[in-house]
Coordinates of C-alpha atoms in Angstrom, one line a residue:
X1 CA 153.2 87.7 106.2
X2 CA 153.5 87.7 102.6
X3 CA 152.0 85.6 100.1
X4 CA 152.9 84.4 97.1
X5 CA 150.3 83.7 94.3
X6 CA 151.0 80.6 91.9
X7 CA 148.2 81.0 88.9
X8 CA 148.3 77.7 86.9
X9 CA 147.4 78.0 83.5
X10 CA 147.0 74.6 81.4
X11 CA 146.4 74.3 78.4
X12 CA 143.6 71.7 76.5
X13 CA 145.8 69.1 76.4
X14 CA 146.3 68.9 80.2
X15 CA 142.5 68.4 80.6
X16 CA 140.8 65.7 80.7
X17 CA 137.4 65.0 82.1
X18 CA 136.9 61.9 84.1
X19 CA 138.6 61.3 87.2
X20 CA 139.7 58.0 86.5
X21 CA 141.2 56.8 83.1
X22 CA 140.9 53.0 81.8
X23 CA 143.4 50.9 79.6
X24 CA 142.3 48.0 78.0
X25 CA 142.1 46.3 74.4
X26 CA 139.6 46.1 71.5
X27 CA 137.5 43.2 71.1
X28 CA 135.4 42.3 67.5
X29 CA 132.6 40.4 68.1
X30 CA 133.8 37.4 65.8
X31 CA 136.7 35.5 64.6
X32 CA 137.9 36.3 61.0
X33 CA 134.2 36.2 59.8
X34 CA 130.7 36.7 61.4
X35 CA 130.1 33.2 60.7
X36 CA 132.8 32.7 63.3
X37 CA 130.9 34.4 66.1
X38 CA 132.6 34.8 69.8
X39 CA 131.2 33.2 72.2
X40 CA 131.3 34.2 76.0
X41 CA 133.9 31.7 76.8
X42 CA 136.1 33.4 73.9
X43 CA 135.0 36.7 75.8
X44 CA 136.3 35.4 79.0
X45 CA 139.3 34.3 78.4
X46 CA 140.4 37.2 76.3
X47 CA 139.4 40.0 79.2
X48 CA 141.3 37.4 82.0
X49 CA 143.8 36.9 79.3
X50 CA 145.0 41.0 79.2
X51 CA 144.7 41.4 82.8
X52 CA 147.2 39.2 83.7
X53 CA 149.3 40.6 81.9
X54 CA 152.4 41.8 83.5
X55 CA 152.1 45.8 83.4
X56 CA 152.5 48.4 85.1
X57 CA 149.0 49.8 84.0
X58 CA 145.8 47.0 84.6
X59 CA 144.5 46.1 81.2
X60 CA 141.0 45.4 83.0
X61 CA 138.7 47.6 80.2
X62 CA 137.2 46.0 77.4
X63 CA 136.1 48.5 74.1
X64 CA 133.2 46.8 72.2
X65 CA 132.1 47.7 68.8
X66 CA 128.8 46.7 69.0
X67 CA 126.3 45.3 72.0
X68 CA 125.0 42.9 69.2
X69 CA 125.6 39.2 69.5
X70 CA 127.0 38.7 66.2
X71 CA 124.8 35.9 63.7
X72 CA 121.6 36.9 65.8
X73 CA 119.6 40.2 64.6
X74 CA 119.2 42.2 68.3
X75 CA 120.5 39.1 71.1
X76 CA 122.8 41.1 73.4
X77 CA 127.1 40.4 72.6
X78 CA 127.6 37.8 75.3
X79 CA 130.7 39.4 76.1
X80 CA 128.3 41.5 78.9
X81 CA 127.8 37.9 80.1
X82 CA 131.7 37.9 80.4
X83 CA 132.5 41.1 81.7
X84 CA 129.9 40.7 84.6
X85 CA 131.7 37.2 85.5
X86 CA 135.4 38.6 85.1
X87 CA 134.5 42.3 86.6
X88 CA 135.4 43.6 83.3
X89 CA 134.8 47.6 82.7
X90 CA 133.0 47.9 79.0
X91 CA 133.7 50.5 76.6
X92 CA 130.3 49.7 74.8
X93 CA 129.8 50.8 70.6
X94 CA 126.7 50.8 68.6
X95 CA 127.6 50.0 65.2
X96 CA 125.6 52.6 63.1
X97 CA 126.7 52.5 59.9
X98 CA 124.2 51.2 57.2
X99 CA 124.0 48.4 55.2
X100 CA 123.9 50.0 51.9
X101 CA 125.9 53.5 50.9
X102 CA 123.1 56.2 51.1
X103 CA 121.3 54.5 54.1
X104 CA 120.0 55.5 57.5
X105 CA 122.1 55.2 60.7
X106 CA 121.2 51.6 62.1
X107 CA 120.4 52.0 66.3
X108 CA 117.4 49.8 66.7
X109 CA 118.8 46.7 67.2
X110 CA 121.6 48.0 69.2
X111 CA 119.0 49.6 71.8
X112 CA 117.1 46.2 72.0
X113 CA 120.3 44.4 72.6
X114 CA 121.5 47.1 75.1
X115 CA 118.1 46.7 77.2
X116 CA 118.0 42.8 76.6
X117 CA 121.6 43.1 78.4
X118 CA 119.8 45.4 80.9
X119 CA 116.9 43.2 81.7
X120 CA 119.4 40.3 82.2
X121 CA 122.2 42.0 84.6
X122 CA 120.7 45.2 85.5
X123 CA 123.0 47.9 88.0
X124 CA 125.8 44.7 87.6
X125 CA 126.8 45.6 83.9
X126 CA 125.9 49.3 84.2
X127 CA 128.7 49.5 87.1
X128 CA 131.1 48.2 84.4
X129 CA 129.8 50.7 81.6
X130 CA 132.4 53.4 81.2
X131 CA 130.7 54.9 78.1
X132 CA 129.1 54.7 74.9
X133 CA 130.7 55.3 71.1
X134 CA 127.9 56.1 68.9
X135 CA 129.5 54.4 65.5
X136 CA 133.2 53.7 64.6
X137 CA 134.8 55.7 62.1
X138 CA 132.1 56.1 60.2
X139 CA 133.0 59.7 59.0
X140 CA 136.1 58.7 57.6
X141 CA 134.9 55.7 55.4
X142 CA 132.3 58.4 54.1
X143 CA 133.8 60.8 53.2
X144 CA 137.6 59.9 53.0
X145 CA 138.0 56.0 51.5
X146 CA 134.9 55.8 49.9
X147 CA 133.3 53.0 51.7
X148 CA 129.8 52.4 53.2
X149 CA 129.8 55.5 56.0
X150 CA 127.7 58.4 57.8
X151 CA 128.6 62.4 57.1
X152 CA 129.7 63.9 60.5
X153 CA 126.1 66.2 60.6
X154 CA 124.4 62.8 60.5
X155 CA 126.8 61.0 63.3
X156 CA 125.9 63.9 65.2
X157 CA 122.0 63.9 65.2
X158 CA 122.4 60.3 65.7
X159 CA 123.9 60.8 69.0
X160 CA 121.7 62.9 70.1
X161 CA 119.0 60.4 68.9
X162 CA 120.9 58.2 70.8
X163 CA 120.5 60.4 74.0
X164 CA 117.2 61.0 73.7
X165 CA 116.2 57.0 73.4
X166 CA 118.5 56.2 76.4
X167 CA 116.7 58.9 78.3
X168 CA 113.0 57.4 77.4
X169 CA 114.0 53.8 77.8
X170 CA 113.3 51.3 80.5
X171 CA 116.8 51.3 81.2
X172 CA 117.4 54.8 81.6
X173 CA 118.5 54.7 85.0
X174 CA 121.3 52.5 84.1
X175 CA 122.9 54.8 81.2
X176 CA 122.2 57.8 83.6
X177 CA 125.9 60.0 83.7
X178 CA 127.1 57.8 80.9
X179 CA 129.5 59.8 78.5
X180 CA 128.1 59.6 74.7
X181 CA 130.2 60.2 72.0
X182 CA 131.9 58.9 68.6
X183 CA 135.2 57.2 68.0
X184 CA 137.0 58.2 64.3
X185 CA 140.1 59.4 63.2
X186 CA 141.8 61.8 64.1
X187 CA 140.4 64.2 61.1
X188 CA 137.2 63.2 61.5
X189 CA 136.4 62.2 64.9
X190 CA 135.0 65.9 66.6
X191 CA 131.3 65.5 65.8
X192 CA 128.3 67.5 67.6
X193 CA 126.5 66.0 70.4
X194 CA 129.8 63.9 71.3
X195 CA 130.8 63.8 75.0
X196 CA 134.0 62.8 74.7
X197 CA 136.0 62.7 70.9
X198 CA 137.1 59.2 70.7
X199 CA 139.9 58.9 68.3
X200 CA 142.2 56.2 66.8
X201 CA 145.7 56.9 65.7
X202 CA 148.3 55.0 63.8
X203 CA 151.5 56.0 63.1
X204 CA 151.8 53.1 60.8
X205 CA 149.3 53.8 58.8
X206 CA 150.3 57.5 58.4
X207 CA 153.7 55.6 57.1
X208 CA 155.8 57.1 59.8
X209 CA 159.0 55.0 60.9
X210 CA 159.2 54.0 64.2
X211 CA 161.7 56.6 64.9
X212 CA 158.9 59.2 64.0
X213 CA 156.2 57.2 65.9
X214 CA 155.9 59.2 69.1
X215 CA 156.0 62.7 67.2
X216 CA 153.6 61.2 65.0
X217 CA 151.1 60.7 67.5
X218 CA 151.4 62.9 70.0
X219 CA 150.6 65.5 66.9
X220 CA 147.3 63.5 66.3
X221 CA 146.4 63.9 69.9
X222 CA 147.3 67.5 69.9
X223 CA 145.1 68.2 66.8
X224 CA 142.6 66.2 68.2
X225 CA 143.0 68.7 71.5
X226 CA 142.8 71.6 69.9
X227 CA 139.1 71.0 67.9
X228 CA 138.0 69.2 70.7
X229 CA 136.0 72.4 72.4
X230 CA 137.1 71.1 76.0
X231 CA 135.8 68.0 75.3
X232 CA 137.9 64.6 76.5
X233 CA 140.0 62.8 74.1
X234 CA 140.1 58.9 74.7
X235 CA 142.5 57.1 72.3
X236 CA 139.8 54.7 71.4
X237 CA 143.0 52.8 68.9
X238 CA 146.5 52.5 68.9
X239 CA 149.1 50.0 68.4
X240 CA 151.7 48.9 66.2
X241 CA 151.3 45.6 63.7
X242 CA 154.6 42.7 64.2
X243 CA 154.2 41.2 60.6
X244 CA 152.4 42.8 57.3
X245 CA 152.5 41.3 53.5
X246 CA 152.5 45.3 52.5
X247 CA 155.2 48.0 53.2
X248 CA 153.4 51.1 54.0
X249 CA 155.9 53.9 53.4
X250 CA 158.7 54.2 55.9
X251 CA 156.5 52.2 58.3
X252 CA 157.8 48.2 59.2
X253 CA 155.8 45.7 61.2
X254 CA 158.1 43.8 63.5
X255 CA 158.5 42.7 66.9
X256 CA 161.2 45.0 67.2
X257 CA 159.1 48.0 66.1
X258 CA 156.1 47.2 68.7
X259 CA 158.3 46.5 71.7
X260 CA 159.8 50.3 70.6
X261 CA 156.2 51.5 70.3
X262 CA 154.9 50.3 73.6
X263 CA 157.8 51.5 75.3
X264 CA 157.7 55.2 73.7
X265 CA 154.1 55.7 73.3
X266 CA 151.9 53.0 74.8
X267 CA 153.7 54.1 78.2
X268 CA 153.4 58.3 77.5
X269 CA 149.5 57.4 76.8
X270 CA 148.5 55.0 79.2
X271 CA 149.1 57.5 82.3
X272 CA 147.2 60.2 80.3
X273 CA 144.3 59.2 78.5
X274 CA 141.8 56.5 78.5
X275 CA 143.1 53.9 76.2
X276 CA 142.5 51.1 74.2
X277 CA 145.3 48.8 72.1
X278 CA 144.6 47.5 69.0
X279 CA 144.5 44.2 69.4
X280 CA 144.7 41.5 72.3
X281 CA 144.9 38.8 69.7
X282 CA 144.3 39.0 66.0
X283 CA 141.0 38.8 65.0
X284 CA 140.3 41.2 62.1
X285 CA 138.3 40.2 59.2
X286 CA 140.7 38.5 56.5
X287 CA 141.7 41.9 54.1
X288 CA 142.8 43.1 57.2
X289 CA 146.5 41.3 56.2
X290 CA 148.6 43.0 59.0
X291 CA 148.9 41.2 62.5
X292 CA 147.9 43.5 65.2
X293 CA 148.2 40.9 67.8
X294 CA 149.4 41.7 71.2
X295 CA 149.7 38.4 72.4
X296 CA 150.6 35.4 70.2
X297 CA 147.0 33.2 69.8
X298 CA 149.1 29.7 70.3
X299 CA 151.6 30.4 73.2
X300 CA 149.1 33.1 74.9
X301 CA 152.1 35.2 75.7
X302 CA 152.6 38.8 74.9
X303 CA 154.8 39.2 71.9
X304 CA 157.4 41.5 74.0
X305 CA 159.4 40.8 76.7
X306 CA 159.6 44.3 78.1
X307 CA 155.9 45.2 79.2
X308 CA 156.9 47.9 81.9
X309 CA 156.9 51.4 82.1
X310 CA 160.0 53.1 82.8
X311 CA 159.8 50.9 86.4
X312 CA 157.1 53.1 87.3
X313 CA 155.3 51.3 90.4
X314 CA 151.3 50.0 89.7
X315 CA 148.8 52.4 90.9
X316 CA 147.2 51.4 94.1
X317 CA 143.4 51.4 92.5
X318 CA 144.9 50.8 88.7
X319 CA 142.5 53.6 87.8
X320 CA 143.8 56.7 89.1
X321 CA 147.3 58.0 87.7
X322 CA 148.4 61.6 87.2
X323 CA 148.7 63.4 84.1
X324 CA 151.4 65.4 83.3
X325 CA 153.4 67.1 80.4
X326 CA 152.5 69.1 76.8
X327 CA 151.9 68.5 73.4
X328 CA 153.5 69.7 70.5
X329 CA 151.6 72.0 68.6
X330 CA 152.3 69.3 65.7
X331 CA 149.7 67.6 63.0
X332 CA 148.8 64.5 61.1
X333 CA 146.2 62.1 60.4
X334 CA 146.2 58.4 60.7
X335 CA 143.5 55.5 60.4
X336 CA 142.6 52.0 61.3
X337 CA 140.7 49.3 59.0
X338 CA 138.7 47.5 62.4
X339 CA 135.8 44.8 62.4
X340 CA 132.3 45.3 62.7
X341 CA 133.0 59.6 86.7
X342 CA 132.8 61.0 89.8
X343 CA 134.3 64.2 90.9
X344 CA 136.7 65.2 94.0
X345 CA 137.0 67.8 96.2
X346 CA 140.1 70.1 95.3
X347 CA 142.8 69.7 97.6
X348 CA 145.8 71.6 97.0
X349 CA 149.2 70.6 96.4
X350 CA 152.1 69.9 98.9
X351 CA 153.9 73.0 99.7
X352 CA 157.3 73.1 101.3
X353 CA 159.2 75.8 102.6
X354 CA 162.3 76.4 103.8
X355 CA 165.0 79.1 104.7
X356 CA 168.6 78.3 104.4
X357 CA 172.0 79.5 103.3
X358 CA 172.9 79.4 99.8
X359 CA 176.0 80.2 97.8
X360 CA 176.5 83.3 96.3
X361 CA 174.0 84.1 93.4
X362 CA 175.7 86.2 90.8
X363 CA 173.6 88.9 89.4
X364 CA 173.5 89.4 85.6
X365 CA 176.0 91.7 83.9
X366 CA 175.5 95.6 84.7
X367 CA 173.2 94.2 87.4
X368 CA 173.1 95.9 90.8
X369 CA 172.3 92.7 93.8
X370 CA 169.0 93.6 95.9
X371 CA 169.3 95.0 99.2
X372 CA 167.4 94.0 102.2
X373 CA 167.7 94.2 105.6
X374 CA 167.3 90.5 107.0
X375 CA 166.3 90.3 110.8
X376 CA 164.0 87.2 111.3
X377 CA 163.0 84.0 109.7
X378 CA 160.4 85.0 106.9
X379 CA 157.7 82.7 106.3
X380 CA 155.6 82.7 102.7
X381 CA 152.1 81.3 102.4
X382 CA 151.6 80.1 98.9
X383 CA 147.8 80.5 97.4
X384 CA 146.8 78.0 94.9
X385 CA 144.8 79.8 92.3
X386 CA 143.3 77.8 89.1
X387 CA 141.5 80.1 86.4
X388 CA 140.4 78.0 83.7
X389 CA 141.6 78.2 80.4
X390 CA 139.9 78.1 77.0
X391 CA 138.2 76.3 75.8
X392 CA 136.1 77.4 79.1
X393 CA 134.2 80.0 77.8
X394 CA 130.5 81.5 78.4
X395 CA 128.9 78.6 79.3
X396 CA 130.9 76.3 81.2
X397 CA 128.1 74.1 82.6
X398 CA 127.7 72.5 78.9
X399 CA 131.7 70.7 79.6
X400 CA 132.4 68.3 81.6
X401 CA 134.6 68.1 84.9
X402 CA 138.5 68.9 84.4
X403 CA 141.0 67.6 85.8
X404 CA 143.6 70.1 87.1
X405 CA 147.4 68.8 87.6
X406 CA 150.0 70.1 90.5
X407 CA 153.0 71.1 89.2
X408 CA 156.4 71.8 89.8
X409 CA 158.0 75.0 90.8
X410 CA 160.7 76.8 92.4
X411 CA 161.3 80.8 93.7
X412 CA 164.5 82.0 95.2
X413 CA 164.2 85.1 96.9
X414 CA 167.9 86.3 98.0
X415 CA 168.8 89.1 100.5
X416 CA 171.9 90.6 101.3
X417 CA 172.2 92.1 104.5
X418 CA 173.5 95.9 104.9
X419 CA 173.4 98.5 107.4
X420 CA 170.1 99.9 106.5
X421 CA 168.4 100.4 103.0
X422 CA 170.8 102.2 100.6
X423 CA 171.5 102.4 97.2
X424 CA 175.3 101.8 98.0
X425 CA 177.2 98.7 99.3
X426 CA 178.4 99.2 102.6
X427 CA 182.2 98.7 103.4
X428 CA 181.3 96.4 106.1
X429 CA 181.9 92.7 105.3
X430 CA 179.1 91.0 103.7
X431 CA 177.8 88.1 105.2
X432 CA 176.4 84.7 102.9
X433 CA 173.6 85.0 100.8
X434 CA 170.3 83.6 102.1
X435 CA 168.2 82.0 99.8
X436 CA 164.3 81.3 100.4
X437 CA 163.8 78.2 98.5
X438 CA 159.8 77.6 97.8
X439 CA 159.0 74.1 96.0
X440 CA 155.7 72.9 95.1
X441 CA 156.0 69.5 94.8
X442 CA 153.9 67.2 92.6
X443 CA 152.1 64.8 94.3
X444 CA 148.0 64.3 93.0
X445 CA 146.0 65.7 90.9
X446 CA 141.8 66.8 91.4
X447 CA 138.7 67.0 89.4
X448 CA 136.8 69.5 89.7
X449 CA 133.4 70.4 87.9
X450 CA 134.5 73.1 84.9
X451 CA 131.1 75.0 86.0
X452 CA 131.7 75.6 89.8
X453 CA 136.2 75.5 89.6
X454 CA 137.3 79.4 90.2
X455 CA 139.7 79.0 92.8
X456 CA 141.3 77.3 96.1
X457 CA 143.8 78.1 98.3

């Protein structure tokens, strides 16, 4: 018997730590205004709204800024009262950022909202809570555009402030295994303390062209990969505005452009990260002057007509998908303006094996052919072996679980009969090449916890 050995190397970008990924939109708490409030209703609709969609990938995740009702001073956002009717998975924030420049991070009233929301729905909203973003790009309006902001080492004791508050709460047991971490761009967003690196990336705001769209991002999210220590990336913003009073380089707003985007990057994403469009329907706060809106607010229909992926068929759960594919080892940096997991077993991938007749190889130039005597079918065993990677280094059980993709691959072993092991061709007539044709073919992927993976066969 002989056994072949397959060691998979993969690389950051391949690794991602929860076992299911989400895809939904961003929701502000208000219309225009925070004297425009949302109401549950408004919640409602816009979460049923995005899952009836027609795609490919269930929009059926909500990301939330802040779990503040907005006009009240610590009610809970009634879009928890929503989510629990429509079985909505939340992507909660707590907007941190003070109210003056030089101020302390705000939590307080985001915690006593949080536990009101608690105290209301209890285990029913925590089995919608996909994770927490301690502030929204708060790094970069500090330290990059000048506006009202927290320095990274700040966002970072904050969430570990966070963390320690959740943990000596009443509704501790509700939070417990619930990621932590801070959304920002792409620059900015690695911050201690964070769980995951939340990040939101715009082409159009780094005034790429369409045609330079996918490059663009997929160089954020590698850059992204790369300082993330190991952690997960979730694109926490994306999208691509249909009408803007400014021109922003060689970037244009159009329908046109956004069905492109969706097409090229909104369908590489969705089956690889966690995501979350920027926005259902528009309602950023009035200097915002470009129209994010997915869906048009009077006919309630998505401004594209093409919302599929590649004809890719709906996952069965709409949770799970595979990941596959690199990154470019490209850069850039983008930004938004935006209003106020279990684990698997391993299970190895399908091998199939087979022995058949080939035609002939030809050996390179100045090459002799390999010489074998074949007398019986041979069989070959393959033996999966994962070793990690870095960022996986001393101590793994800080990370989070990884998720490990099958891949493709293909060995040809060819023998040439002869009379006996020689180092010269026999005059006897050769018979056809055989060819052992091994094929690993891709069919699932597993999670498996980065502190106990070393290797499965």
């Amino acid at each position: 018997m002989k056994y072949l050995l397959i060691h998979l190397f993969l690389s950051p970008c391949l690794a991602h730590a929860a076992s299911k990924l989400y895809t939904g939109f961003n929701y502000g708490s208000f219309w225009g205004t925070e004297a425009n409030p949302k109401k549950k209703s408004d919640f409602l609709d816009g979460f049923n709204l995005a899952r009836n969609l027609t795609t490919n990938t269930p929009f059926d995740t909500a990301r939330l800024f802040t779990c503040v009702q907005s006009g009240t001073k610590n009610d809970p956002t009634e879009a928890f009262d929503a989510a629990v009717e429509s079985k909505t998975n939340l992507f909660l924030g707590f907007w941190i950022s003070p109210a003056q420049k030089g101020g302390s991070p705000s939590i307080n009233n985001e915690m006593v909202a949080l536990e009101k929301g608690f105290q209301k729905h209890g285990q029913a909203l925590s089995d919608l809570i996909i994770g927490l973003s301690v502030g929204n790009e708060d790094v970069y309006r500090a330290e990059a555009s000048g506006e009202i902001g927290l320095t990274a080492p700040i966002v970072g004791s904050t969430i570990a402030q966070v963390k320690k508050n959740i943990a000596a709460s009443s509704f501790s047991r509700y939070m417990a295994s619930k990621p932590i971490g801070h959304v920002d761009t792409v620059k900015y967003a690695v911050v201690d303390n964070a769980d995951f690196i939340g990040i939101t990336v715009y082409p159009y705001w780094n005034k790429d062209s369409i045609d330079a769209a996918f490059t663009s991002f997929q160089g954020s999210v590698a850059e992204a990969e790369k300082r993330a220590g190991g952690r997960p990336i979730w694109i926490a913003e994306m999208g691509w505005p249909t009408a803007d009073s400014t021109q922003h380089g060689a970037a244009v707003a159009g329908v046109g452009q956004l069905q492109r985007f969706w097409k090229e990057v909104g369908c590489w994403v969705f089956s690889r990260y966690t995501t979350f469009w920027f926005e259902l329907v528009k309602d950023s706060t009035p200097e915002q002057k470009a129209d994010w809106g997915f869906v048009d607010g009077k006919t309630r229909a998505a401004k594209i007509k093409d919302l599929s992926c590649g004809g890719a068929p709906k996952p069965s759960s709409g949770k799970d998908k595979p990941v596959s594919g690199t990154l470019p080892p490209l850069s850039s940096t983008s930004h938004a303006v935006s209003p106020a997991p279990s684990t698997v077993a391993p299970t190895p991938s399908t091998i199939l094996t087979s022995i058949s007749p080939s035609p002939s190889l030809a050996s390179p130039p100045g090459q002799s052919p390999p010489h074998a005597t074949l007398t019986s079918t041979t069989t070959l065993t393959p033996i999966a072996i994962i070793s990690p990677s870095p960022p996986y280094g001393p101590s793994p059980e800080t990370h989070s679980s990884v998720r490990f993709i099958t891949l493709e691959a293909t060995v040809v072993i060819t023998t040439t009969p002869t009379v006996g092991v020689t180092t010269k061709p026999t005059p006897t007539p050769v018979k056809p090449v055989h060819a052992v044709t091994l094929t690993v073919v891709e069919n699932s992927y597993v999670t498996i916890g980065a502190q106990t993976v070393t290797a499965y066969s």
